[in-house]
CSV table of C-alpha atoms in Angstrom, one decimal:
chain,number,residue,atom,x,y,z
A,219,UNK,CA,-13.8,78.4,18.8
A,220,UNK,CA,-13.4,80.5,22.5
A,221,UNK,CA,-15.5,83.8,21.9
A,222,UNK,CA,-12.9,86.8,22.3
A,223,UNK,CA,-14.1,90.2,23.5
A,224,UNK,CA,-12.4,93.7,22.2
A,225,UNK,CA,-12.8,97.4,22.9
A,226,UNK,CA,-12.3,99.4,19.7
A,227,UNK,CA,-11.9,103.0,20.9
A,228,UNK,CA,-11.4,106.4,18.3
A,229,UNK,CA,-11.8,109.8,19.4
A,230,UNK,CA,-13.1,111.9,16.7
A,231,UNK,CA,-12.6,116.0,15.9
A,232,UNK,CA,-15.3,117.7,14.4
A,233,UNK,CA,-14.0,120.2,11.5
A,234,UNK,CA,-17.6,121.6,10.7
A,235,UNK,CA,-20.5,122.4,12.5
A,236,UNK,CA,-22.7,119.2,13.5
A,237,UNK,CA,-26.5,118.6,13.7
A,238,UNK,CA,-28.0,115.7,14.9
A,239,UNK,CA,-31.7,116.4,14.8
A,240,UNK,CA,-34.0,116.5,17.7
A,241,UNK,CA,-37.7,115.9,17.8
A,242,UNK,CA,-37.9,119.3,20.1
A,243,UNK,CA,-37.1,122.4,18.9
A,244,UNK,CA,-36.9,125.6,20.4
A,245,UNK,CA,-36.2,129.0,19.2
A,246,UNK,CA,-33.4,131.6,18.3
A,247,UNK,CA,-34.1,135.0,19.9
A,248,UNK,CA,-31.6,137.0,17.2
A,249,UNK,CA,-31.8,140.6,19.9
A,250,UNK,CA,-29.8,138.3,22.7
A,251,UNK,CA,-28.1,135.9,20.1
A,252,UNK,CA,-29.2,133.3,22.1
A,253,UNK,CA,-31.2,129.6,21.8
A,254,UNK,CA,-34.3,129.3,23.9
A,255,UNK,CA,-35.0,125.7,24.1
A,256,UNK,CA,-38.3,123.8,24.4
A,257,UNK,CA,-41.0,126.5,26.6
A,258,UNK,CA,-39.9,129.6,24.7
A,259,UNK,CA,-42.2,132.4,24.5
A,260,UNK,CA,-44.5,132.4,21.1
A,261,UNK,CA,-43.2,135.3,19.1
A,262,UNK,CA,-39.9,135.5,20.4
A,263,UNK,CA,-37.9,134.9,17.7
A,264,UNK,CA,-37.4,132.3,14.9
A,265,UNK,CA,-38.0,128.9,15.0
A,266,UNK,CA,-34.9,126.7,15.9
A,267,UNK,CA,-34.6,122.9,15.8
A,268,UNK,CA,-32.2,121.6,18.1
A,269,UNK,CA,-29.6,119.1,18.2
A,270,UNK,CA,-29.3,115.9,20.0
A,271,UNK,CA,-27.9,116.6,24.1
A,272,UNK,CA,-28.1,114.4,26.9
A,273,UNK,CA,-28.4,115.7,30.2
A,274,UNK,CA,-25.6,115.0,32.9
A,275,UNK,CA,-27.6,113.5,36.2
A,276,UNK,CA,-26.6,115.3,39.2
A,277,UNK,CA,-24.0,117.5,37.5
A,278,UNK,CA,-25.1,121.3,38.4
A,279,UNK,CA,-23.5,124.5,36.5
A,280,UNK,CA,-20.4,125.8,37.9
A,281,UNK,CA,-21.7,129.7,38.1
A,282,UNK,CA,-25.4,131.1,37.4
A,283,UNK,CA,-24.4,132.0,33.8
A,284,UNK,CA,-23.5,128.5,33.1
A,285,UNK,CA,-27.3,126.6,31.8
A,286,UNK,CA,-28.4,129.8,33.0
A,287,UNK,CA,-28.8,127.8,36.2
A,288,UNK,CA,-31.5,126.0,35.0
A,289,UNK,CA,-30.5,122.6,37.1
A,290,UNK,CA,-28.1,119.7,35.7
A,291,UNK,CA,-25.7,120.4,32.6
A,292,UNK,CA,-26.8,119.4,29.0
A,293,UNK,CA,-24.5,118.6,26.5
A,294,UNK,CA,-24.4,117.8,23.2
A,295,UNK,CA,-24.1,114.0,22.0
A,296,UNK,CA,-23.5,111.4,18.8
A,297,UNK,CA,-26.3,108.8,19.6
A,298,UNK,CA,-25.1,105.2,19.8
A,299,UNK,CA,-27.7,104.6,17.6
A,300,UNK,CA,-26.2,107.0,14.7
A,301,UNK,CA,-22.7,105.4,15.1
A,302,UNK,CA,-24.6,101.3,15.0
A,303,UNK,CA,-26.2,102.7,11.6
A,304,UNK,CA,-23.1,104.2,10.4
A,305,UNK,CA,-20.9,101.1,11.2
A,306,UNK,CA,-23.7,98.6,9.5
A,307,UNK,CA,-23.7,100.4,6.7
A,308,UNK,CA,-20.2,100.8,6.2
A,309,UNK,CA,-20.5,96.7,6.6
A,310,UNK,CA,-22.9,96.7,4.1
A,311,UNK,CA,-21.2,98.9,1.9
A,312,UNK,CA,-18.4,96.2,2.0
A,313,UNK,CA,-20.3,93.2,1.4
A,314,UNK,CA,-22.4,94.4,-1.2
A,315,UNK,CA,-19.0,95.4,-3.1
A,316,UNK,CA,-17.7,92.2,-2.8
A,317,UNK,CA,-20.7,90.8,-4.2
A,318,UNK,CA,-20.4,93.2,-7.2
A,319,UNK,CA,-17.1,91.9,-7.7
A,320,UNK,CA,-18.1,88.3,-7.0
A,321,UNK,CA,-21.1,88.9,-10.0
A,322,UNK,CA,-24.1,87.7,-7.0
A,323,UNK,CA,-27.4,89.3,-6.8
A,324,UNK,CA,-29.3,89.7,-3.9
A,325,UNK,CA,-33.2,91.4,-3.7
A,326,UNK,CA,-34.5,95.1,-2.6
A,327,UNK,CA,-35.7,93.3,0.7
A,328,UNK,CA,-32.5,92.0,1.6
A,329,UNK,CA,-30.6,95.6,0.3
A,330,UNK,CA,-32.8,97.7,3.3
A,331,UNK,CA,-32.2,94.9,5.4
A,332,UNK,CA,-28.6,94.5,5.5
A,333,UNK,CA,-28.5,98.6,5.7
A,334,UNK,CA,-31.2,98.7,8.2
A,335,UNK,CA,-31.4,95.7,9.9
A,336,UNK,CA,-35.3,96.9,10.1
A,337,UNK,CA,-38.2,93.8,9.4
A,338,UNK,CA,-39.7,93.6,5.8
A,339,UNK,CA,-42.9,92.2,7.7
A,340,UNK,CA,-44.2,92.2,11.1
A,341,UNK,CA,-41.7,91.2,13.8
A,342,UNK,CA,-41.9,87.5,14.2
A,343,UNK,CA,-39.7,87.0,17.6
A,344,UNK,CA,-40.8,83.1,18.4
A,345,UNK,CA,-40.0,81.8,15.3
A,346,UNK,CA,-36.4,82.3,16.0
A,347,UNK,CA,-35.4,79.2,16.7
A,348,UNK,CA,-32.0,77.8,18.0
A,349,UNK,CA,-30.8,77.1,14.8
A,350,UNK,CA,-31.8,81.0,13.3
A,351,UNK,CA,-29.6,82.1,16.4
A,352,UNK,CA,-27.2,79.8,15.9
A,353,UNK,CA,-27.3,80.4,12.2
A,354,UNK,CA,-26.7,84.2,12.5
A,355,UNK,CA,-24.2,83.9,15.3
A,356,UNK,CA,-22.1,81.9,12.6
A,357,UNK,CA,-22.1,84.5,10.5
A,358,UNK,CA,-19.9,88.2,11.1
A,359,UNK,CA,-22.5,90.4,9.6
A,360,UNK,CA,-25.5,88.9,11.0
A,361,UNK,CA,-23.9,88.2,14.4
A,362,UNK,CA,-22.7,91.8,14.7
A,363,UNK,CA,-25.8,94.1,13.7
A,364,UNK,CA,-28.7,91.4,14.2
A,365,UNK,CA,-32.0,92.7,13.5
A,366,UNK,CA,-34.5,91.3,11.2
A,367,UNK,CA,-37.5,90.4,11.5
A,368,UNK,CA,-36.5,87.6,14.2
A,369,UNK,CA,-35.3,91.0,16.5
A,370,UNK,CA,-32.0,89.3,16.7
A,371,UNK,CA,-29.6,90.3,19.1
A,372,UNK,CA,-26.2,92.0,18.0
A,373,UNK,CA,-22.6,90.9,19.9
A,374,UNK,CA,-21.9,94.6,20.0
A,375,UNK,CA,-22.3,96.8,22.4
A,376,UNK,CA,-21.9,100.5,21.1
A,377,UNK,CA,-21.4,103.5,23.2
A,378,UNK,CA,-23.1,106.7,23.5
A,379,UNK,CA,-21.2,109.4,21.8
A,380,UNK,CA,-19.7,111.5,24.7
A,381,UNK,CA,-17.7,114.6,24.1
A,382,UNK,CA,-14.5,114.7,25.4
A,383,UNK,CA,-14.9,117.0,29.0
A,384,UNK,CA,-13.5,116.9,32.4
A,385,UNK,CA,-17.7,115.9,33.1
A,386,UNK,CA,-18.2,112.9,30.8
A,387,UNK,CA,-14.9,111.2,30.7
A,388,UNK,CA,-16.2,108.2,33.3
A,389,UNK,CA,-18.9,107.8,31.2
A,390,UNK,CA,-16.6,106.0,28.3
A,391,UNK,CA,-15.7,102.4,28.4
A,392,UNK,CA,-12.6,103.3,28.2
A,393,UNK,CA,-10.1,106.4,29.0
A,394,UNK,CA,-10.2,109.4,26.4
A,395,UNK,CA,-7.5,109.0,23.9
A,396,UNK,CA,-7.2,112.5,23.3
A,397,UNK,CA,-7.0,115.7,25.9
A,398,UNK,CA,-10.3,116.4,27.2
A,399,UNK,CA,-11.8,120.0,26.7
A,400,UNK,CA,-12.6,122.8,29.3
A,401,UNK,CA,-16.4,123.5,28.2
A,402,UNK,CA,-18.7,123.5,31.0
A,403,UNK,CA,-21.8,124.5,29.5
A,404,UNK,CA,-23.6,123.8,26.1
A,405,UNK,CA,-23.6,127.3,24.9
A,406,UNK,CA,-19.9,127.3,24.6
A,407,UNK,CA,-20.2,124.5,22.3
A,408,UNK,CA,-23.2,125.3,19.9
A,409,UNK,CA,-24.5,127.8,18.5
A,410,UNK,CA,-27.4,129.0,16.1
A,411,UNK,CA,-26.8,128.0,11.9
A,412,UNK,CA,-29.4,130.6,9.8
A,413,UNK,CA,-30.6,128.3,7.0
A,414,UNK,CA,-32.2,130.6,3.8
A,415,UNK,CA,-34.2,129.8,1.6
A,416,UNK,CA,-34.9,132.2,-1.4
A,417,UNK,CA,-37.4,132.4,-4.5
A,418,UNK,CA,-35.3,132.8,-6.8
A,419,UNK,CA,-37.9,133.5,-9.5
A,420,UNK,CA,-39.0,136.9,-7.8
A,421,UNK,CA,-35.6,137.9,-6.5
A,422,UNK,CA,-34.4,138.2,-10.5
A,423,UNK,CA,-30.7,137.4,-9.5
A,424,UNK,CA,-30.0,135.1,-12.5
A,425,UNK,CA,-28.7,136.6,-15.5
A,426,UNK,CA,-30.6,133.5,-17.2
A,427,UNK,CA,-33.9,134.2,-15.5
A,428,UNK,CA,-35.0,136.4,-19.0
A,429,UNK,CA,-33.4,134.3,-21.2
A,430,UNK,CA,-35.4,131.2,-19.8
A,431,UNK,CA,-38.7,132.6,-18.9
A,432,UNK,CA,-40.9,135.0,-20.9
A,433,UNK,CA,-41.4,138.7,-19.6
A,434,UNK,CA,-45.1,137.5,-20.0
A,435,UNK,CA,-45.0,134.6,-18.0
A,436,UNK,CA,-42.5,136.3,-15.4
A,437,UNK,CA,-45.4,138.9,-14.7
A,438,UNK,CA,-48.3,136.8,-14.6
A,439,UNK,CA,-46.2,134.7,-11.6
A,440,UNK,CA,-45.7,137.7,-10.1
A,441,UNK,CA,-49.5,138.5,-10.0
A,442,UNK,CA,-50.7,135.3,-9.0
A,443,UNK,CA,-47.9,135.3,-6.0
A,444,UNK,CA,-49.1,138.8,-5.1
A,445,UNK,CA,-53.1,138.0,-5.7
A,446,UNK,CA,-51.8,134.5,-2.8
A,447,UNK,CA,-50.1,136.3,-0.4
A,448,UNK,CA,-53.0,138.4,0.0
A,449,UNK,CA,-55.7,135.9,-0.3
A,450,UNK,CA,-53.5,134.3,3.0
A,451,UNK,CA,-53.5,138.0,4.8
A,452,UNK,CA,-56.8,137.7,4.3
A,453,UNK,CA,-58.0,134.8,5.9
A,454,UNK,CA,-54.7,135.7,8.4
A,455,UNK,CA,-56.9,138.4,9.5
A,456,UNK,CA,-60.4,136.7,9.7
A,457,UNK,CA,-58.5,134.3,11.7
A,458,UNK,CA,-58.7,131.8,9.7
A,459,UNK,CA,-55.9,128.8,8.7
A,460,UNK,CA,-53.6,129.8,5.5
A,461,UNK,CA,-51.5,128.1,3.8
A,462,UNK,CA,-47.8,129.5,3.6
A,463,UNK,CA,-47.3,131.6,0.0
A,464,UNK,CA,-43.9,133.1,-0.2
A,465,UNK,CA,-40.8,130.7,-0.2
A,466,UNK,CA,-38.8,132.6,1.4
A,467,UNK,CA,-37.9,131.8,5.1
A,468,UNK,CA,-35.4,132.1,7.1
A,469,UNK,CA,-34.9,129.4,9.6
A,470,UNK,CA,-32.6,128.3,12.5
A,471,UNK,CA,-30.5,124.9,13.7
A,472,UNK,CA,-28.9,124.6,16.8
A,473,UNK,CA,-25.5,123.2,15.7
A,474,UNK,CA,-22.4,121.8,17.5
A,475,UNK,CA,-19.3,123.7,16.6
A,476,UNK,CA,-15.8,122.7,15.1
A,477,UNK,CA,-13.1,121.0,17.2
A,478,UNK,CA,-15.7,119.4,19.3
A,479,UNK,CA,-14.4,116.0,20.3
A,480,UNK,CA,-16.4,113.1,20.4
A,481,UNK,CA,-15.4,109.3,21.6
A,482,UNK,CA,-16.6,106.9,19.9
A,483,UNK,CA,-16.3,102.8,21.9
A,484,UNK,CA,-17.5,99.9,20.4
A,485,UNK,CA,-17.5,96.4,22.0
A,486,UNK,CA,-17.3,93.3,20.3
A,487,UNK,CA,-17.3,89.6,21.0
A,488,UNK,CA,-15.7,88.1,18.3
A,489,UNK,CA,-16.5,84.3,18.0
A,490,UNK,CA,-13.9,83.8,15.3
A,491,UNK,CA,-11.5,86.4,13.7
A,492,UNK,CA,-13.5,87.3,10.4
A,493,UNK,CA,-16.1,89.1,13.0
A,494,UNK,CA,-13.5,91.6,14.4
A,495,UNK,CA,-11.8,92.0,11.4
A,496,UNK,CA,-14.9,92.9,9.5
A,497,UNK,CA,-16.2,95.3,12.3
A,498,UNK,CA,-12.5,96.7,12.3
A,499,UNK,CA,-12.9,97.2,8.2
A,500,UNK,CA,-16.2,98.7,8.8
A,501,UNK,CA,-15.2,101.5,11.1
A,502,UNK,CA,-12.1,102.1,9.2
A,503,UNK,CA,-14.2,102.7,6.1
A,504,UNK,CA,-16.6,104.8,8.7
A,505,UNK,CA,-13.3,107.0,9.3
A,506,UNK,CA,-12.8,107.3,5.7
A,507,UNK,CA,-16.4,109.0,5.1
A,508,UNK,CA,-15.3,111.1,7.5
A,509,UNK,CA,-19.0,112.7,8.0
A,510,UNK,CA,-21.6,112.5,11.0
A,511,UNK,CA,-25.0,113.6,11.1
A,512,UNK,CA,-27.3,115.6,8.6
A,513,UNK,CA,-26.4,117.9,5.6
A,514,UNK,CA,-23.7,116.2,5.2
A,515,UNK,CA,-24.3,117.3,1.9
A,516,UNK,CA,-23.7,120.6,2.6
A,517,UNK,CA,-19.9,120.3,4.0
A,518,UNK,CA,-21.7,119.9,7.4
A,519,UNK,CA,-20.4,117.4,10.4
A,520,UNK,CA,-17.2,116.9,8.7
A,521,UNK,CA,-14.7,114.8,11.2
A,522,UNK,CA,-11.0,114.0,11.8
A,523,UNK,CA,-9.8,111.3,14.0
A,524,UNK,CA,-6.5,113.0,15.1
A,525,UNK,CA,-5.3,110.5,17.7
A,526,UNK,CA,-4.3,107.1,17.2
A,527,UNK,CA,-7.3,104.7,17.8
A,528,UNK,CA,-6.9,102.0,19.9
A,529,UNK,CA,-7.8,98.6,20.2
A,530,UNK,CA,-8.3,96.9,24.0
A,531,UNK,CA,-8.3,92.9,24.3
A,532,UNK,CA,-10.9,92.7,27.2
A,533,UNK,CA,-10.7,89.4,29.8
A,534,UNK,CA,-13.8,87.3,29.5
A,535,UNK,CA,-13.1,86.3,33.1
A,536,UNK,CA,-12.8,89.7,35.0
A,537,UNK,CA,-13.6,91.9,32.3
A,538,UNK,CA,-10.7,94.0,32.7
A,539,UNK,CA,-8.2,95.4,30.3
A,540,UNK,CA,-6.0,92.6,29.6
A,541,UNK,CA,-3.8,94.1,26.2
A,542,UNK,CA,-3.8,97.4,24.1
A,543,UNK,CA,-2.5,98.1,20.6
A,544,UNK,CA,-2.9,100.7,18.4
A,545,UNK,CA,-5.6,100.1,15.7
A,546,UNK,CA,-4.8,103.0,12.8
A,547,UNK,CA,-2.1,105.1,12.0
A,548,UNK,CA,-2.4,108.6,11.7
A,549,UNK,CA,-5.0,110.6,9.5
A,550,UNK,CA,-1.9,111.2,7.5
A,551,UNK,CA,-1.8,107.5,6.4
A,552,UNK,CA,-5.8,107.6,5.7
A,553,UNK,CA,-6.1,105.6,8.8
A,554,UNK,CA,-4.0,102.9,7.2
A,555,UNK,CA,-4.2,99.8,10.0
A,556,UNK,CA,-1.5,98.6,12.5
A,557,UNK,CA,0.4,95.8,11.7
A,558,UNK,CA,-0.1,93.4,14.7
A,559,UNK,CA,-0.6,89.7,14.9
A,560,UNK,CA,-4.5,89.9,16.0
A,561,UNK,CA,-5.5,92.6,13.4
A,562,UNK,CA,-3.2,90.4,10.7
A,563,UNK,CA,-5.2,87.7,11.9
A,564,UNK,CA,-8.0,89.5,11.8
A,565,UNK,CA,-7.9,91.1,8.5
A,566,UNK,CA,-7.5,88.5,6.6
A,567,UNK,CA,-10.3,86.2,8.0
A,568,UNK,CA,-12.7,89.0,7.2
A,569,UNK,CA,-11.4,89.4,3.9
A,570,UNK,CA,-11.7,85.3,3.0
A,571,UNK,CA,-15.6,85.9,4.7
A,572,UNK,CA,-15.8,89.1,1.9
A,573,UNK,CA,-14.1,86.7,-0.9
A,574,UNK,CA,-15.6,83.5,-0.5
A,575,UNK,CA,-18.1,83.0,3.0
A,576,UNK,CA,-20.4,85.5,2.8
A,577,UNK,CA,-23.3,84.2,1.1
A,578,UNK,CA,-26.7,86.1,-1.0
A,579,UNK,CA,-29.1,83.4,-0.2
A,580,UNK,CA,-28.4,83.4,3.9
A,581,UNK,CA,-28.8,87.1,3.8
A,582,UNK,CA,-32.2,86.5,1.7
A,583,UNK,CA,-33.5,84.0,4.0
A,584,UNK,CA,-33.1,86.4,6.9
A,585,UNK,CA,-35.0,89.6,5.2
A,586,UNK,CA,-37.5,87.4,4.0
A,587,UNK,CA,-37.9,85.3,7.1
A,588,UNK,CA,-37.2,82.2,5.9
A,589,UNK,CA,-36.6,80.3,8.7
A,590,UNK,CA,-36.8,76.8,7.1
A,591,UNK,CA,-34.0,78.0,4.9
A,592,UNK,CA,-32.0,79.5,7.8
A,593,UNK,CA,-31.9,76.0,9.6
A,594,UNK,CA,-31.0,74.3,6.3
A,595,UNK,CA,-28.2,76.0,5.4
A,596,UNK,CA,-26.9,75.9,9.0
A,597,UNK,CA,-26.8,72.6,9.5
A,598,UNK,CA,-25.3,71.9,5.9
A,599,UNK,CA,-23.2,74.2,6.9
């Protein structure tokens, strides 16, 4: 069957503040309100991890103010990386409920595989063989995400999370869906999130705290906590290294703000109609969660997708646009899907692979690394 490619393209709206995580961090200086990142000052204010930005090569502040001039603009970013491992999961998510339904098993190995794609053993790239390619090209999942301990390559190409602005809309593989916002600089779209944490036990703001704990034991926590703080003071002092004794903190995240937009573009070559339509299932479901990036828990990175998504038929010859249909109704509709003859067609392939084609033991073979297995079942078909 002719491999098709498509361009699935969803603009999303942030309704809560977002944090995705940094490995730098920087700090919040609370007397000018404002985030000093990376070479701040020791001392000069409290300790603030950042979220993921990207800088814009050769794009320089409009006015001094703007990045304080401090050379090209930063902005904030969804990593394609976070939206892969959001997508795969929601595949997973799928599959393993159709196996629940179907009554299959399948192992802890091949559970983190299929949500991770990461090896259970040592990468073992030259054992891959045509038929383990072949093999997983066959198959949606497999084909889509790749991974494993074979480092297989996926048939989708993901894009990095822009946000919609004037700057970064030629950096999407295809044109914003919704209008693109003014910002210019990435203090008008973050800002600092104070995160507390308090000891409840020496605060005594639960009516239940006496009824639980004994006035005895209360005091004698209180002592030891007083006779720690001390004892690190102490060695504070001497100059020595002490361990942290009172729970209470008060930190800082750099977080992006609500009504943020963010594009999301993911390319697929489809080499029969069950791998679109479960990718198409997958984001869907991803739209349904309706969450991106940590503390999620917490009511943060909360989304909406308030602009019909889109779906673009790409030509394998010039690799233009060659056909675009809408992909999902309105958030209204819970994203419900378009009725069109490809995503009909699409649909219900992926649904017969959920049913009936995907199978526990391929899925085992790959986390384990089975490769004698792999070429068995492939060319038993």
């Amino acid at each position: 069957m002719t491999t098709k490619t498509f361009l699935l393209a969803v603009d999303i709206e942030l309704t809560a503040p977002m944090s995705i995580q940094s490995i730098e961090s920087g700090v919040y200086d609370p007397k000018t309100r404002k985030i000093l990142r990376y070479n701040a000052p020791a001392g000069s204010g409290i300790g603030c991890s950042l979220t993921r930005t990207m800088t814009l090569p050769g794009v320089r502040p409009v006015d001094a103010e703007s990045d304080k001039g401090n050379g090209p603009v930063t902005v904030p970013i969804i990593p394609a990386s976070t939206v892969a491992g959001k997508l795969r999961r929601a595949a997973a998510d799928l599959i393993g409920q159709a196996f629940v339904e179907r009554e299959l098993k399948i192992t802890p190995r091949t559970f983190n595989m299929m949500m991770t794609g990461a090896a259970s053993t040592a990468l073992d790239v030259n054992s891959a063989s045509p038929e383990v390619h072949m093999a997983a090209r066959t198959d949606p999942f497999m084909s889509m995400f790749g991974g494993t301990i074979f480092a297989l390559p996926a048939s989708t190409i993901i894009g990095q999370g822009w946000p919609l602005l004037e700057r970064t809309k030629g950096k999407f593989m295809s044109p914003p869906i919704s209008a693109v916002d003014k910002y210019t600089h990435l203090g008008e779209m973050t800002e600092a999130y104070a995160i507390v944490k308090k000891n409840d036990v020496m605060d005594m703001r639960s009516p239940l705290l006496p009824g639980l704990v004994t006035l005895e034991a209360l005091c004698a926590h209180a002592a030891e906590e007083g006779a720690e703080r001390a004892g690190a003071k102490a060695k504070k002092d001497a100059g020595e290294a002490g361990k942290k004794t009172d729970l209470r903190a008060l930190n800082a995240m750099e977080v992006v703000l609500p009504e943020i937009k963010f594009g999301i573009r993911v390319r697929v070559d489809s080499r029969n109609p069950s791998h679109l339509g479960l990718l198409v299932l997958a984001l869907q479901r991803y739209l349904h969660s309706g969450c991106v990036g940590g503390r999620t828990a917490r009511g943060m990175g909360t989304f909406v997708a308030p602009d019909m998504a889109r779906i673009y038929s790409i030509d394998p010859y010039t690799q233009s646009v060659s056909h675009v249909e809408e992909l999902f109704q309105g958030r209204e509709s819970n994203y419900a899907l378009c009725r069109t003859e490809v995503l009909d067609e699409a649909i219900k392939h992926a649904h017969h692979y959920l049913n009936v084609g995907a199978k526990p033991e391929l899925f085992e073979a790959f986390a384990e690394g089975d490769y004698e297995s792999i070429k068995g079942m492939y060319r038993h078909g």
